């Protein structure tokens, strides 16, 4: 059974491509899913792709990724990035490499978007690459996991 990757999307990201194209572009969440599936398959992972407008549901999905022993998790927590201690605690609690993604450059926007509760407990954060940031995050995570596996192998051989 191949390793799996979870990609979680937070509130309002189901509206992608329908509003605010100047900020988020014209691609839809289905396009994001397609990009993620291609990137995951290229790297030999099975993809679990989720979107929720509910904080608790997102917390449940973080737990599920850990319970199902996913290899890693990519998260665009939407506005919960800036508000949710519950989601931060969930990410910190699971023993999974987590990469935070944002479509827009959150640091070039309103002050309230400059704080992420997820970033300090994530392995890495990417923002401002549009929806291609998801594929970059999957590639980065796959490289990280490969390096970790190689280091472990060298350790056991020596
Ligand atoms: O840039 C990102 O990916 C964000 O996570 C998107 C969130 C925002 O609250 C974060 O600060 C940055 C908002 C997602 C809402 O997406 C919409 C898409 C189209 C129309 C309306 C909202």
PDB file of N, CA, C and O in Angstrom, residues 11-12 14 18 39 60-61 71 74-75 78 80-81 97 99 105 120-121 123 126 128 131 140 148 150:
ATOM      1  N   UNK A  11     -11.820  27.329   5.370  1.00  0.00           N
ATOM      2  CA  UNK A  11     -13.064  28.016   5.030  1.00  0.00           C
ATOM      3  C   UNK A  11     -12.958  28.906   3.791  1.00  0.00           C
ATOM      4  O   UNK A  11     -11.957  29.596   3.594  1.00  0.00           O
ATOM      5  N   UNK A  12     -14.018  28.844   3.009  1.00  0.00           N
ATOM      6  CA  UNK A  12     -14.235  29.662   1.810  1.00  0.00           C
ATOM      7  C   UNK A  12     -13.384  29.257   0.609  1.00  0.00           C
ATOM      8  O   UNK A  12     -13.568  29.797  -0.476  1.00  0.00           O
ATOM      9  N   UNK A  14     -13.683  26.737  -1.017  1.00  0.00           N
ATOM     10  CA  UNK A  14     -14.607  26.164  -2.010  1.00  0.00           C
ATOM     11  C   UNK A  14     -15.074  27.226  -3.014  1.00  0.00           C
ATOM     12  O   UNK A  14     -15.593  26.900  -4.072  1.00  0.00           O
ATOM     13  N   UNK A  18     -14.420  31.750  -8.171  1.00  0.00           N
ATOM     14  CA  UNK A  18     -15.754  32.357  -8.333  1.00  0.00           C
ATOM     15  C   UNK A  18     -15.758  33.824  -7.904  1.00  0.00           C
ATOM     16  O   UNK A  18     -16.585  34.600  -8.336  1.00  0.00           O
ATOM     17  N   UNK A  39       0.827  15.932  -8.673  1.00  0.00           N
ATOM     18  CA  UNK A  39       2.099  16.052  -7.931  1.00  0.00           C
ATOM     19  C   UNK A  39       2.279  14.842  -7.010  1.00  0.00           C
ATOM     20  O   UNK A  39       3.371  14.272  -6.910  1.00  0.00           O
ATOM     21  N   UNK A  60     -10.483  17.374  13.127  1.00  0.00           N
ATOM     22  CA  UNK A  60     -10.713  15.927  12.934  1.00  0.00           C
ATOM     23  C   UNK A  60      -9.872  15.381  11.773  1.00  0.00           C
ATOM     24  O   UNK A  60      -9.341  14.271  11.858  1.00  0.00           O
ATOM     25  N   UNK A  61      -9.774  16.153  10.695  1.00  0.00           N
ATOM     26  CA  UNK A  61      -8.999  15.682   9.535  1.00  0.00           C
ATOM     27  C   UNK A  61      -7.512  15.599   9.854  1.00  0.00           C
ATOM     28  O   UNK A  61      -6.818  14.703   9.353  1.00  0.00           O
ATOM     29  N   UNK A  71       1.947   9.978   5.335  1.00  0.00           N
ATOM     30  CA  UNK A  71       3.373  10.354   5.326  1.00  0.00           C
ATOM     31  C   UNK A  71       3.521  11.832   5.655  1.00  0.00           C
ATOM     32  O   UNK A  71       4.551  12.260   6.191  1.00  0.00           O
ATOM     33  N   UNK A  74      -0.438  18.643   4.026  1.00  0.00           N
ATOM     34  CA  UNK A  74      -0.342  20.010   3.497  1.00  0.00           C
ATOM     35  C   UNK A  74      -1.600  20.722   3.966  1.00  0.00           C
ATOM     36  O   UNK A  74      -2.701  20.169   3.812  1.00  0.00           O
ATOM     37  N   UNK A  75      -1.458  21.907   4.507  1.00  0.00           N
ATOM     38  CA  UNK A  75      -2.646  22.597   5.001  1.00  0.00           C
ATOM     39  C   UNK A  75      -2.687  24.056   4.562  1.00  0.00           C
ATOM     40  O   UNK A  75      -1.716  24.790   4.725  1.00  0.00           O
ATOM     41  N   UNK A  78      -6.859  28.633   5.474  1.00  0.00           N
ATOM     42  CA  UNK A  78      -7.683  29.822   5.204  1.00  0.00           C
ATOM     43  C   UNK A  78      -7.580  30.789   6.368  1.00  0.00           C
ATOM     44  O   UNK A  78      -6.523  30.935   6.995  1.00  0.00           O
ATOM     45  N   UNK A  80      -8.633  30.503   9.318  1.00  0.00           N
ATOM     46  CA  UNK A  80      -8.313  29.857  10.605  1.00  0.00           C
ATOM     47  C   UNK A  80      -6.812  29.922  10.911  1.00  0.00           C
ATOM     48  O   UNK A  80      -6.405  29.787  12.061  1.00  0.00           O
ATOM     49  N   UNK A  81      -6.012  30.119   9.847  1.00  0.00           N
ATOM     50  CA  UNK A  81      -4.565  30.327  10.024  1.00  0.00           C
ATOM     51  C   UNK A  81      -4.296  31.394  11.079  1.00  0.00           C
ATOM     52  O   UNK A  81      -3.397  31.263  11.908  1.00  0.00           O
ATOM     53  N   UNK A  97       4.973  15.401   9.428  1.00  0.00           N
ATOM     54  CA  UNK A  97       5.493  16.629   8.822  1.00  0.00           C
ATOM     55  C   UNK A  97       4.360  17.408   8.152  1.00  0.00           C
ATOM     56  O   UNK A  97       3.614  16.861   7.339  1.00  0.00           O
ATOM     57  N   UNK A  99       3.186  20.912   6.061  1.00  0.00           N
ATOM     58  CA  UNK A  99       3.584  22.090   5.295  1.00  0.00           C
ATOM     59  C   UNK A  99       2.377  23.001   5.139  1.00  0.00           C
ATOM     60  O   UNK A  99       1.308  22.565   4.694  1.00  0.00           O
ATOM     61  N   UNK A 105       0.217  35.995  -1.044  1.00  0.00           N
ATOM     62  CA  UNK A 105       1.317  36.356  -0.146  1.00  0.00           C
ATOM     63  C   UNK A 105       0.706  37.063   1.065  1.00  0.00           C
ATOM     64  O   UNK A 105       0.416  38.260   1.023  1.00  0.00           O
ATOM     65  N   UNK A 120       4.503  28.318  13.302  1.00  0.00           N
ATOM     66  CA  UNK A 120       5.503  27.873  14.287  1.00  0.00           C
ATOM     67  C   UNK A 120       5.504  26.361  14.545  1.00  0.00           C
ATOM     68  O   UNK A 120       6.484  25.845  15.067  1.00  0.00           O
ATOM     69  N   UNK A 121       4.422  25.674  14.202  1.00  0.00           N
ATOM     70  CA  UNK A 121       4.370  24.225  14.456  1.00  0.00           C
ATOM     71  C   UNK A 121       4.446  23.419  13.145  1.00  0.00           C
ATOM     72  O   UNK A 121       4.317  22.194  13.155  1.00  0.00           O
ATOM     73  N   UNK A 123       6.469  22.280   9.549  1.00  0.00           N
ATOM     74  CA  UNK A 123       7.835  22.035   9.070  1.00  0.00           C
ATOM     75  C   UNK A 123       8.272  23.188   8.159  1.00  0.00           C
ATOM     76  O   UNK A 123       9.419  23.615   8.179  1.00  0.00           O
ATOM     77  N   UNK A 126       4.784  28.021   2.765  1.00  0.00           N
ATOM     78  CA  UNK A 126       4.927  28.572   1.410  1.00  0.00           C
ATOM     79  C   UNK A 126       3.771  29.525   1.178  1.00  0.00           C
ATOM     80  O   UNK A 126       2.619  29.154   1.443  1.00  0.00           O
ATOM     81  N   UNK A 128       2.223  32.805  -1.684  1.00  0.00           N
ATOM     82  CA  UNK A 128       2.397  33.757  -2.765  1.00  0.00           C
ATOM     83  C   UNK A 128       2.650  33.133  -4.128  1.00  0.00           C
ATOM     84  O   UNK A 128       2.811  33.850  -5.113  1.00  0.00           O
ATOM     85  N   UNK A 131      -1.873  28.827  -6.893  1.00  0.00           N
ATOM     86  CA  UNK A 131      -2.224  27.430  -6.582  1.00  0.00           C
ATOM     87  C   UNK A 131      -1.058  26.467  -6.846  1.00  0.00           C
ATOM     88  O   UNK A 131      -1.053  25.351  -6.347  1.00  0.00           O
ATOM     89  N   UNK A 140       8.323  19.486  -2.077  1.00  0.00           N
ATOM     90  CA  UNK A 140       9.217  19.757  -0.943  1.00  0.00           C
ATOM     91  C   UNK A 140       9.078  18.703   0.140  1.00  0.00           C
ATOM     92  O   UNK A 140      10.075  18.214   0.691  1.00  0.00           O
ATOM     93  N   UNK A 148      14.964  11.963   4.784  1.00  0.00           N
ATOM     94  CA  UNK A 148      14.839  11.355   6.122  1.00  0.00           C
ATOM     95  C   UNK A 148      15.012   9.843   6.049  1.00  0.00           C
ATOM     96  O   UNK A 148      15.690   9.246   6.874  1.00  0.00           O
ATOM     97  N   UNK A 150      16.597   8.152   3.731  1.00  0.00           N
ATOM     98  CA  UNK A 150      17.993   7.843   3.390  1.00  0.00           C
ATOM     99  C   UNK A 150      18.892   7.961   4.618  1.00  0.00           C
ATOM    100  O   UNK A 150      19.758   7.121   4.850  1.00  0.00           O
TER     101      UNK A 150
END
